Amino acid sequence: MNFDILVVGAGPAGLNAALTAAQAGARVGLVDDNALAGGQVWRQGPHHRASAHARAVFDQIDTFVRRGALTHLTGTRIVQALPERRLLAEDAHDARVLGYDRLIVASGARERFLPYPGWTLPGVTGAGGLQALMKGGMDVRGERIVIAGSGPLLLAAAITARAQGASVVALVEQAGSASVRRFAAQLVRTPAKLGQALRMRFDLRATPYWCGSYVIEACGETRLTHVRVQRGNEAVSVACDRLACAYGLVPNASLGAELGCRIDDQPLAGVRDAVIVVDDWQATSVEHVYAAGECTGVGGMELSAVEGCIAAHAALGERARAQARFAGRERYRRFAARLSEAFVLDARLRDLASPQTTFCRCEDVAFGDVAQHRSWRDAKLHTRCGMGPCQGKICGTAASFCFGWTQGIPRPPLAPARIGTLLAAQAED
């Protein structure tokens, strides 16, 4: 399968890139590991209807698919980059080799999880993870939920939970109240964001919103029954059936690194996270490869959508059309900078885990066993930390925050793959 423009990721950045390229008459491929388009922000599900804007984008994508101008590969993940502008991919049944003239990486971001006692109990998820489960059909009617961590995602998750019939008993934000108020006041510079924030806060007006607070322990025997929250100098206990707790987002830069793109550390909420480096045209350091959306830095849905359009126009050689979008991109980049500044992670979050707290979930390695080593490489060699199915996506990110370690460039395959898929790559070569 060969394409003029191949887009990896069907969130706001990838969808807008694919749509822009298809409208220009290019042969477009769109690859995503979810069953339906939308990524995490526009995720669809049996009990969740996407926004009107998202549905309009989905409808346009479907129109181009029916016309044969766009190939949408759902439930398909990229396993490895191959020579000569090709990617190895697999779905539930087959392996595929995808060729491209131009590639747009729109691999998005994932949640940042930090260890604390009880964080592996059944009933504990991330805020975005809870959203995904609810949109996918998980029944939370009548359940008591605490949503904790940092950033506007907490409000969005709470809105979804209430719409699904849950009771949100507390919103626990680690950023201080002064930082949150300052960020809210600055939303006047982005009216659409201001309107969205006001609507969410009004809908959640009866829900306690604790700033400068964080979960110190999730408690229960076989599953979660209550959480302990640090509020100032006091630790309070909150009874609940679920805890959704995560501390912002981490760019998914693995595919860019595998392709040989320049990767750099960017300060996001006070943590230096690896991002794919791009120029004004969203072009990476590798010829014919572009990147857009939160894999280049976390900035929200609107910024991702604009970057997707710019990347597609630039990949098509339509520089004037790309440049026309620069002003909008800059406006949302300033918003992203204010967001990062307001929700800087509290240094005290580094010290929540006890030596016995599980640090690497995949390999069942304790925090104390990891902490005695000098680097991520040493910890992996001596404890197998980060060598399980997630390949350090959870514990490696936590290690970069807790210990200041860098993870290095991932090795292929980028995700667990069947032996037959890897053999297919050898056959191609």
GROMACS .gro file of C-alpha atoms in nm:
model
  429
    1MET     CA    1   0.000   0.000   0.000
    2ASN     CA    2   0.159   0.323  -0.118
    3PHE     CA    3   0.043   0.679  -0.055
    4ASP     CA    4   0.134   1.032  -0.152
    5ILE     CA    5   0.066   1.136   0.210
    6LEU     CA    6   0.059   0.887   0.496
    7VAL     CA    7  -0.073   1.015   0.830
    8VAL     CA    8  -0.013   0.823   1.154
    9GLY     CA    9  -0.270   0.909   1.420
   10ALA     CA   10  -0.639   0.996   1.384
   11GLY     CA   11  -0.677   1.259   1.654
   12PRO     CA   12  -0.742   1.628   1.577
   13ALA     CA   13  -0.394   1.677   1.422
   14GLY     CA   14  -0.402   1.364   1.207
   15LEU     CA   15  -0.762   1.406   1.094
   16ASN     CA   16  -0.706   1.766   0.986
   17ALA     CA   17  -0.385   1.671   0.808
   18ALA     CA   18  -0.554   1.382   0.623
   19LEU     CA   19  -0.855   1.594   0.532
   20THR     CA   20  -0.639   1.880   0.402
   21ALA     CA   21  -0.432   1.641   0.188
   22ALA     CA   22  -0.740   1.460   0.052
   23GLN     CA   23  -0.906   1.788  -0.042
   24ALA     CA   24  -0.594   1.869  -0.246
   25GLY     CA   25  -0.634   1.548  -0.446
   26ALA     CA   26  -0.350   1.347  -0.292
   27ARG     CA   27  -0.362   0.972  -0.232
   28VAL     CA   28  -0.392   0.966   0.147
   29GLY     CA   29  -0.350   0.693   0.404
   30LEU     CA   30  -0.467   0.742   0.763
   31VAL     CA   31  -0.352   0.490   1.026
   32ASP     CA   32  -0.473   0.466   1.384
   33ASP     CA   33  -0.476   0.195   1.650
   34ASN     CA   34  -0.830   0.274   1.765
   35ALA     CA   35  -1.141   0.120   1.614
   36LEU     CA   36  -1.291   0.465   1.545
   37ALA     CA   37  -1.138   0.798   1.449
   38GLY     CA   38  -1.102   1.079   1.702
   39GLY     CA   39  -0.799   0.994   1.913
   40GLN     CA   40  -0.835   1.065   2.284
   41VAL     CA   41  -0.994   1.411   2.265
   42TRP     CA   42  -1.260   1.322   2.006
   43ARG     CA   43  -1.302   0.960   2.115
   44GLN     CA   44  -1.631   0.805   2.004
   45GLY     CA   45  -1.823   0.534   2.186
   46PRO     CA   46  -2.163   0.369   2.232
   47HIS     CA   47  -2.264   0.608   2.509
   48HIS     CA   48  -2.083   0.918   2.395
   49ARG     CA   49  -2.157   1.145   2.101
   50ALA     CA   50  -1.870   1.360   1.978
   51SER     CA   51  -1.903   1.737   1.944
   52ALA     CA   52  -2.066   1.887   1.634
   53HIS     CA   53  -1.728   2.006   1.508
   54ALA     CA   54  -1.573   1.660   1.549
   55ARG     CA   55  -1.869   1.494   1.376
   56ALA     CA   56  -1.831   1.730   1.081
   57VAL     CA   57  -1.467   1.625   1.045
   58PHE     CA   58  -1.561   1.255   1.072
   59ASP     CA   59  -1.827   1.300   0.803
   60GLN     CA   60  -1.581   1.462   0.564
   61ILE     CA   61  -1.325   1.186   0.623
   62ASP     CA   62  -1.593   0.922   0.556
   63THR     CA   63  -1.688   1.099   0.231
   64PHE     CA   64  -1.331   1.077   0.100
   65VAL     CA   65  -1.310   0.712   0.210
   66ARG     CA   66  -1.624   0.629   0.011
   67ARG     CA   67  -1.479   0.806  -0.293
   68GLY     CA   68  -1.163   0.600  -0.267
   69ALA     CA   69  -0.946   0.910  -0.221
   70LEU     CA   70  -0.852   0.820   0.136
   71THR     CA   71  -0.767   0.484   0.294
   72HIS     CA   72  -0.847   0.470   0.664
   73LEU     CA   73  -0.677   0.181   0.844
   74THR     CA   74  -0.839   0.143   1.187
   75GLY     CA   75  -0.721  -0.086   1.465
   76THR     CA   76  -0.375  -0.073   1.307
   77ARG     CA   77  -0.055   0.014   1.486
   78ILE     CA   78   0.290   0.098   1.357
   79VAL     CA   79   0.547  -0.162   1.462
   80GLN     CA   80   0.868  -0.046   1.296
   81ALA     CA   81   1.017   0.198   1.047
   82LEU     CA   82   1.166   0.029   0.739
   83PRO     CA   83   1.410   0.165   0.480
   84GLU     CA   84   1.298   0.344   0.163
   85ARG     CA   85   1.006   0.535   0.318
   86ARG     CA   86   0.810   0.239   0.447
   87LEU     CA   87   0.644   0.151   0.777
   88LEU     CA   88   0.560  -0.194   0.910
   89ALA     CA   89   0.211  -0.211   1.058
   90GLU     CA   90  -0.022  -0.478   1.190
   91ASP     CA   91  -0.390  -0.512   1.273
   92ALA     CA   92  -0.573  -0.797   1.444
   93HIS     CA   93  -0.525  -1.026   1.144
   94ASP     CA   94  -0.245  -0.919   0.909
   95ALA     CA   95   0.083  -0.737   0.872
   96ARG     CA   96   0.110  -0.454   0.621
   97VAL     CA   97   0.396  -0.256   0.474
   98LEU     CA   98   0.293   0.104   0.405
   99GLY     CA   99   0.489   0.314   0.160
  100TYR     CA  100   0.477   0.694   0.142
  101ASP     CA  101   0.615   0.993  -0.043
  102ARG     CA  102   0.548   1.217   0.259
  103LEU     CA  103   0.480   1.108   0.617
  104ILE     CA  104   0.297   1.311   0.883
  105VAL     CA  105   0.344   1.181   1.238
  106ALA     CA  106   0.049   1.279   1.458
  107SER     CA  107   0.098   1.028   1.739
  108GLY     CA  108  -0.042   1.252   2.014
  109ALA     CA  109   0.030   1.219   2.385
  110ARG     CA  110  -0.038   0.991   2.678
  111GLU     CA  111  -0.105   1.049   3.047
  112ARG     CA  112   0.170   1.093   3.304
  113PHE     CA  113   0.132   0.859   3.601
  114LEU     CA  114   0.332   0.906   3.920
  115PRO     CA  115   0.367   0.634   4.187
  116TYR     CA  116   0.203   0.652   4.528
  117PRO     CA  117   0.084   0.380   4.769
  118GLY     CA  118  -0.219   0.199   4.625
  119TRP     CA  119  -0.193   0.336   4.271
  120THR     CA  120  -0.220  -0.018   4.127
  121LEU     CA  121  -0.547  -0.103   4.305
  122PRO     CA  122  -0.847  -0.200   4.091
  123GLY     CA  123  -1.062   0.111   4.052
  124VAL     CA  124  -0.764   0.346   4.000
  125THR     CA  125  -0.709   0.486   3.649
  126GLY     CA  126  -0.590   0.804   3.484
  127ALA     CA  127  -0.830   1.092   3.423
  128GLY     CA  128  -0.812   1.045   3.046
  129GLY     CA  129  -0.823   0.668   3.097
  130LEU     CA  130  -1.150   0.701   3.287
  131GLN     CA  131  -1.289   0.915   3.006
  132ALA     CA  132  -1.191   0.653   2.749
  133LEU     CA  133  -1.350   0.374   2.951
  134MET     CA  134  -1.674   0.566   2.997
  135LYS     CA  135  -1.695   0.665   2.631
  136GLY     CA  136  -1.628   0.302   2.545
  137GLY     CA  137  -1.936   0.192   2.740
  138MET     CA  138  -1.821   0.129   3.099
  139ASP     CA  139  -2.115   0.183   3.335
  140VAL     CA  140  -2.037   0.426   3.621
  141ARG     CA  141  -2.394   0.515   3.717
  142GLY     CA  142  -2.422   0.582   4.090
  143GLU     CA  143  -2.048   0.547   4.153
  144ARG     CA  144  -1.853   0.794   4.366
  145ILE     CA  145  -1.546   0.921   4.180
  146VAL     CA  146  -1.249   1.132   4.288
  147ILE     CA  147  -1.067   1.298   3.998
  148ALA     CA  148  -0.715   1.415   4.080
  149GLY     CA  149  -0.392   1.530   3.920
  150SER     CA  150  -0.328   1.846   3.724
  151GLY     CA  151  -0.466   2.056   3.442
  152PRO     CA  152  -0.796   2.119   3.261
  153LEU     CA  153  -0.834   1.749   3.177
  154LEU     CA  154  -0.967   1.701   3.530
  155LEU     CA  155  -1.268   1.920   3.452
  156ALA     CA  156  -1.332   1.747   3.120
  157ALA     CA  157  -1.321   1.404   3.285
  158ALA     CA  158  -1.557   1.523   3.557
  159ILE     CA  159  -1.807   1.651   3.302
  160THR     CA  160  -1.804   1.315   3.122
  161ALA     CA  161  -1.845   1.125   3.450
  162ARG     CA  162  -2.144   1.335   3.555
  163ALA     CA  163  -2.303   1.292   3.212
  164GLN     CA  164  -2.273   0.915   3.258
  165GLY     CA  165  -2.451   0.924   3.594
  166ALA     CA  166  -2.157   0.919   3.834
  167SER     CA  167  -2.113   1.138   4.142
  168VAL     CA  168  -1.787   1.336   4.136
  169VAL     CA  169  -1.716   1.380   4.506
  170ALA     CA  170  -1.399   1.589   4.467
  171LEU     CA  171  -1.169   1.748   4.211
  172VAL     CA  172  -0.812   1.745   4.348
  173GLU     CA  173  -0.575   1.982   4.166
  174GLN     CA  174  -0.208   1.985   4.266
  175ALA     CA  175  -0.146   2.338   4.133
  176GLY     CA  176  -0.196   2.619   4.383
  177SER     CA  177  -0.510   2.833   4.380
  178ALA     CA  178  -0.316   3.147   4.281
  179SER     CA  179  -0.175   2.975   3.971
  180VAL     CA  180  -0.516   2.840   3.872
  181ARG     CA  181  -0.682   3.182   3.914
  182ARG     CA  182  -0.406   3.351   3.713
  183PHE     CA  183  -0.446   3.097   3.432
  184ALA     CA  184  -0.824   3.140   3.434
  185ALA     CA  185  -0.789   3.520   3.408
  186GLN     CA  186  -0.560   3.483   3.106
  187LEU     CA  187  -0.823   3.283   2.918
  188VAL     CA  188  -0.970   3.613   2.795
  189ARG     CA  189  -0.695   3.597   2.527
  190THR     CA  190  -0.858   3.283   2.383
  191PRO     CA  191  -1.236   3.344   2.393
  192ALA     CA  192  -1.326   2.992   2.279
  193LYS     CA  193  -1.125   2.843   2.565
  194LEU     CA  194  -1.276   3.091   2.810
  195GLY     CA  195  -1.630   2.997   2.709
  196GLN     CA  196  -1.550   2.629   2.739
  197ALA     CA  197  -1.394   2.673   3.085
  198LEU     CA  198  -1.688   2.881   3.212
  199ARG     CA  199  -1.940   2.621   3.096
  200MET     CA  200  -1.750   2.338   3.263
  201ARG     CA  201  -1.699   2.526   3.588
  202PHE     CA  202  -2.068   2.620   3.600
  203ASP     CA  203  -2.172   2.259   3.544
  204LEU     CA  204  -1.938   2.152   3.827
  205ARG     CA  205  -2.024   2.438   4.064
  206ALA     CA  206  -2.147   2.198   4.334
  207THR     CA  207  -1.834   1.980   4.317
  208PRO     CA  208  -1.553   2.056   4.566
  209TYR     CA  209  -1.244   2.183   4.378
  210TRP     CA  210  -0.936   2.157   4.600
  211CYS     CA  211  -0.629   2.341   4.472
  212GLY     CA  212  -0.282   2.285   4.613
  213SER     CA  213  -0.388   1.929   4.700
  214TYR     CA  214  -0.287   1.580   4.589
  215VAL     CA  215  -0.363   1.216   4.655
  216ILE     CA  216  -0.111   1.056   4.893
  217GLU     CA  217  -0.266   0.708   4.909
  218ALA     CA  218  -0.533   0.494   4.746
  219CYS     CA  219  -0.677   0.255   5.005
  220GLY     CA  220  -0.860  -0.077   4.998
  221GLU     CA  221  -0.802  -0.452   5.026
  222THR     CA  222  -0.907  -0.601   4.692
  223ARG     CA  223  -1.021  -0.278   4.529
  224LEU     CA  224  -1.041   0.094   4.601
  225THR     CA  225  -1.262   0.204   4.891
  226HIS     CA  226  -1.124   0.549   4.979
  227VAL     CA  227  -0.836   0.786   4.914
  228ARG     CA  228  -0.625   1.004   5.139
  229VAL     CA  229  -0.570   1.357   5.012
  230GLN     CA  230  -0.312   1.607   5.136
  231ARG     CA  231  -0.479   1.949   5.174
  232GLY     CA  232  -0.234   2.198   5.315
  233ASN     CA  233  -0.111   2.055   5.645
  234GLU     CA  234  -0.402   1.815   5.679
  235ALA     CA  235  -0.457   1.466   5.531
  236VAL     CA  236  -0.827   1.399   5.468
  237SER     CA  237  -0.998   1.071   5.380
  238VAL     CA  238  -1.254   1.061   5.098
  239ALA     CA  239  -1.474   0.756   5.039
  240CYS     CA  240  -1.504   0.664   4.672
  241ASP     CA  241  -1.551   0.379   4.426
  242ARG     CA  242  -1.306   0.509   4.165
  243LEU     CA  243  -1.003   0.734   4.153
  244ALA     CA  244  -0.892   0.895   3.826
  245CYS     CA  245  -0.546   1.041   3.883
  246ALA     CA  246  -0.281   1.157   3.635
  247TYR     CA  247  -0.044   1.451   3.612
  248GLY     CA  248  -0.074   1.604   3.268
  249LEU     CA  249   0.032   1.461   2.933
  250VAL     CA  250   0.354   1.326   2.784
  251PRO     CA  251   0.423   1.354   2.407
  252ASN     CA  252   0.440   1.024   2.216
  253ALA     CA  253   0.770   1.078   2.034
  254SER     CA  254   0.872   0.712   1.986
  255LEU     CA  255   0.786   0.689   1.616
  256GLY     CA  256   0.974   1.010   1.544
  257ALA     CA  257   1.278   0.875   1.728
  258GLU     CA  258   1.255   0.545   1.539
  259LEU     CA  259   1.253   0.737   1.210
  260GLY     CA  260   1.567   0.924   1.312
  261CYS     CA  261   1.399   1.261   1.367
  262ARG     CA  262   1.567   1.502   1.603
  263ILE     CA  263   1.424   1.463   1.951
  264ASP     CA  264   1.470   1.729   2.216
  265ASP     CA  265   1.362   1.789   2.573
  266GLN     CA  266   1.097   2.055   2.617
  267PRO     CA  267   0.990   2.187   2.958
  268LEU     CA  268   0.624   2.097   3.006
  269ALA     CA  269   0.470   2.179   3.347
  270GLY     CA  270   0.820   2.195   3.492
  271VAL     CA  271   0.924   1.853   3.358
  272ARG     CA  272   1.153   1.807   3.057
  273ASP     CA  273   0.973   1.571   2.818
  274ALA     CA  274   1.100   1.443   2.484
  275VAL     CA  275   0.928   1.597   2.180
  276ILE     CA  276   0.974   1.570   1.804
  277VAL     CA  277   1.150   1.888   1.687
  278VAL     CA  278   0.987   2.064   1.390
  279ASP     CA  279   1.047   2.387   1.198
  280ASP     CA  280   0.794   2.652   1.100
  281TRP     CA  281   0.649   2.417   0.836
  282GLN     CA  282   0.608   2.128   1.085
  283ALA     CA  283   0.895   1.951   0.905
  284THR     CA  284   1.123   1.727   1.112
  285SER     CA  285   1.497   1.687   1.067
  286VAL     CA  286   1.431   1.386   0.838
  287GLU     CA  287   1.350   1.466   0.479
  288HIS     CA  288   0.988   1.398   0.375
  289VAL     CA  289   0.878   1.350   0.739
  290TYR     CA  290   0.653   1.603   0.916
  291ALA     CA  291   0.502   1.600   1.264
  292ALA     CA  292   0.198   1.773   1.412
  293GLY     CA  293  -0.001   1.778   1.732
  294GLU     CA  294   0.103   1.685   2.081
  295CYS     CA  295   0.396   1.465   1.979
  296THR     CA  296   0.568   1.801   1.911
  297GLY     CA  297   0.457   1.949   2.245
  298VAL     CA  298   0.134   1.946   2.446
  299GLY     CA  299  -0.089   2.240   2.357
  300GLY     CA  300  -0.451   2.131   2.323
  301MET     CA  301  -0.695   2.031   2.051
  302GLU     CA  302  -0.704   2.362   1.866
  303LEU     CA  303  -0.326   2.385   1.833
  304SER     CA  304  -0.309   2.023   1.717
  305ALA     CA  305  -0.572   2.084   1.448
  306VAL     CA  306  -0.392   2.391   1.312
  307GLU     CA  307  -0.057   2.212   1.310
  308GLY     CA  308  -0.212   1.922   1.119
  309CYS     CA  309  -0.333   2.159   0.848
  310ILE     CA  310   0.005   2.334   0.826
  311ALA     CA  311   0.190   2.001   0.799
  312ALA     CA  312  -0.034   1.881   0.517
  313HIS     CA  313  -0.009   2.206   0.319
  314ALA     CA  314   0.369   2.208   0.361
  315ALA     CA  315   0.398   1.841   0.261
  316LEU     CA  316   0.199   1.922  -0.054
  317GLY     CA  317   0.422   2.219  -0.133
  318GLU     CA  318   0.141   2.468  -0.063
  319ARG     CA  319   0.355   2.704   0.142
  320ALA     CA  320   0.133   3.010   0.106
  321ARG     CA  321  -0.164   2.819   0.247
  322ALA     CA  322   0.050   2.682   0.528
  323GLN     CA  323   0.180   3.027   0.616
  324ALA     CA  324  -0.173   3.164   0.634
  325ARG     CA  325  -0.222   2.941   0.940
  326PHE     CA  326   0.087   3.062   1.126
  327ALA     CA  327  -0.090   3.337   1.321
  328GLY     CA  328  -0.352   3.099   1.457
  329ARG     CA  329  -0.083   2.850   1.555
  330GLU     CA  330   0.111   3.119   1.739
  331ARG     CA  331  -0.199   3.223   1.934
  332TYR     CA  332  -0.254   2.867   2.059
  333ARG     CA  333   0.116   2.818   2.128
  334ARG     CA  334   0.100   3.113   2.367
  335PHE     CA  335  -0.197   2.945   2.534
  336ALA     CA  336   0.008   2.624   2.566
  337ALA     CA  337   0.292   2.816   2.731
  338ARG     CA  338   0.052   2.969   2.985
  339LEU     CA  339  -0.095   2.624   3.053
  340SER     CA  340   0.249   2.475   3.118
  341GLU     CA  341   0.345   2.761   3.347
  342ALA     CA  342   0.025   2.743   3.552
  343PHE     CA  343   0.029   2.369   3.617
  344VAL     CA  344   0.394   2.309   3.707
  345LEU     CA  345   0.418   1.986   3.905
  346ASP     CA  346   0.483   2.017   4.278
  347ALA     CA  347   0.823   1.874   4.378
  348ARG     CA  348   0.657   1.697   4.670
  349LEU     CA  349   0.495   1.455   4.425
  350ARG     CA  350   0.839   1.294   4.381
  351ASP     CA  351   0.830   1.163   4.737
  352LEU     CA  352   0.485   1.005   4.760
  353ALA     CA  353   0.596   0.645   4.697
  354SER     CA  354   0.730   0.430   4.980
  355PRO     CA  355   1.019   0.188   4.916
  356GLN     CA  356   0.762  -0.095   4.890
  357THR     CA  357   0.535   0.086   4.640
  358THR     CA  358   0.519  -0.085   4.301
  359PHE     CA  359   0.707   0.130   4.051
  360CYS     CA  360   0.715  -0.083   3.734
  361ARG     CA  361   0.375  -0.249   3.694
  362CYS     CA  362   0.477  -0.478   3.410
  363GLU     CA  363   0.775  -0.635   3.587
  364ASP     CA  364   0.653  -0.582   3.947
  365VAL     CA  365   0.957  -0.381   4.057
  366ALA     CA  366   0.939  -0.178   4.379
  367PHE     CA  367   1.024   0.193   4.403
  368GLY     CA  368   1.302   0.127   4.654
  369ASP     CA  369   1.472  -0.121   4.419
  370VAL     CA  370   1.474   0.134   4.138
  371ALA     CA  371   1.579   0.432   4.353
  372GLN     CA  372   1.913   0.279   4.449
  373HIS     CA  373   2.044   0.296   4.090
  374ARG     CA  374   2.214   0.588   3.915
  375SER     CA  375   2.038   0.593   3.578
  376TRP     CA  376   1.750   0.450   3.377
  377ARG     CA  377   1.991   0.212   3.203
  378ASP     CA  378   2.129   0.082   3.532
  379ALA     CA  379   1.778   0.032   3.672
  380LYS     CA  380   1.676  -0.167   3.364
  381LEU     CA  381   1.986  -0.385   3.375
  382HIS     CA  382   1.952  -0.471   3.743
  383THR     CA  383   1.575  -0.480   3.799
  384ARG     CA  384   1.410  -0.524   3.453
  385CYS     CA  385   1.225  -0.199   3.521
  386GLY     CA  386   1.078  -0.073   3.192
  387MET     CA  387   1.130  -0.401   3.007
  388GLY     CA  388   0.769  -0.523   3.012
  389PRO     CA  389   0.490  -0.480   2.755
  390CYS     CA  390   0.463  -0.101   2.798
  391GLN     CA  391   0.840  -0.062   2.742
  392GLY     CA  392   0.872   0.209   3.004
  393LYS     CA  393   0.587   0.431   2.889
  394ILE     CA  394   0.457   0.447   3.247
  395CYS     CA  395   0.755   0.380   3.475
  396GLY     CA  396   1.010   0.546   3.245
  397THR     CA  397   0.808   0.866   3.243
  398ALA     CA  398   0.773   0.848   3.621
  399ALA     CA  399   1.149   0.791   3.654
  400SER     CA  400   1.225   1.103   3.452
  401PHE     CA  401   1.021   1.307   3.702
  402CYS     CA  402   1.115   1.130   4.026
  403PHE     CA  403   1.487   1.083   3.954
  404GLY     CA  404   1.565   1.320   3.667
  405TRP     CA  405   1.667   1.032   3.437
  406THR     CA  406   1.650   1.032   3.057
  407GLN     CA  407   1.515   0.723   2.883
  408GLY     CA  408   1.706   0.725   2.556
  409ILE     CA  409   1.580   0.623   2.212
  410PRO     CA  410   1.339   0.325   2.204
  411ARG     CA  411   1.426   0.016   2.002
  412PRO     CA  412   1.189  -0.153   1.760
  413PRO     CA  413   0.934  -0.298   1.772
  414LEU     CA  414   0.748   0.009   1.895
  415ALA     CA  415   0.467  -0.208   2.033
  416PRO     CA  416   0.422  -0.578   2.111
  417ALA     CA  417   0.392  -0.754   1.774
  418ARG     CA  418   0.334  -1.104   1.638
  419ILE     CA  419   0.632  -1.302   1.515
  420GLY     CA  420   0.461  -1.326   1.177
  421THR     CA  421   0.458  -0.948   1.150
  422LEU     CA  422   0.831  -0.925   1.212
  423LEU     CA  423   0.892  -1.201   0.959
  424ALA     CA  424   0.688  -1.005   0.706
  425ALA     CA  425   0.937  -0.717   0.743
  426GLN     CA  426   1.225  -0.954   0.671
  427ALA     CA  427   1.045  -1.088   0.365
  428GLU     CA  428   1.003  -0.733   0.234
  429ASP     CA  429   1.376  -0.671   0.266
   0.00000   0.00000   0.00000
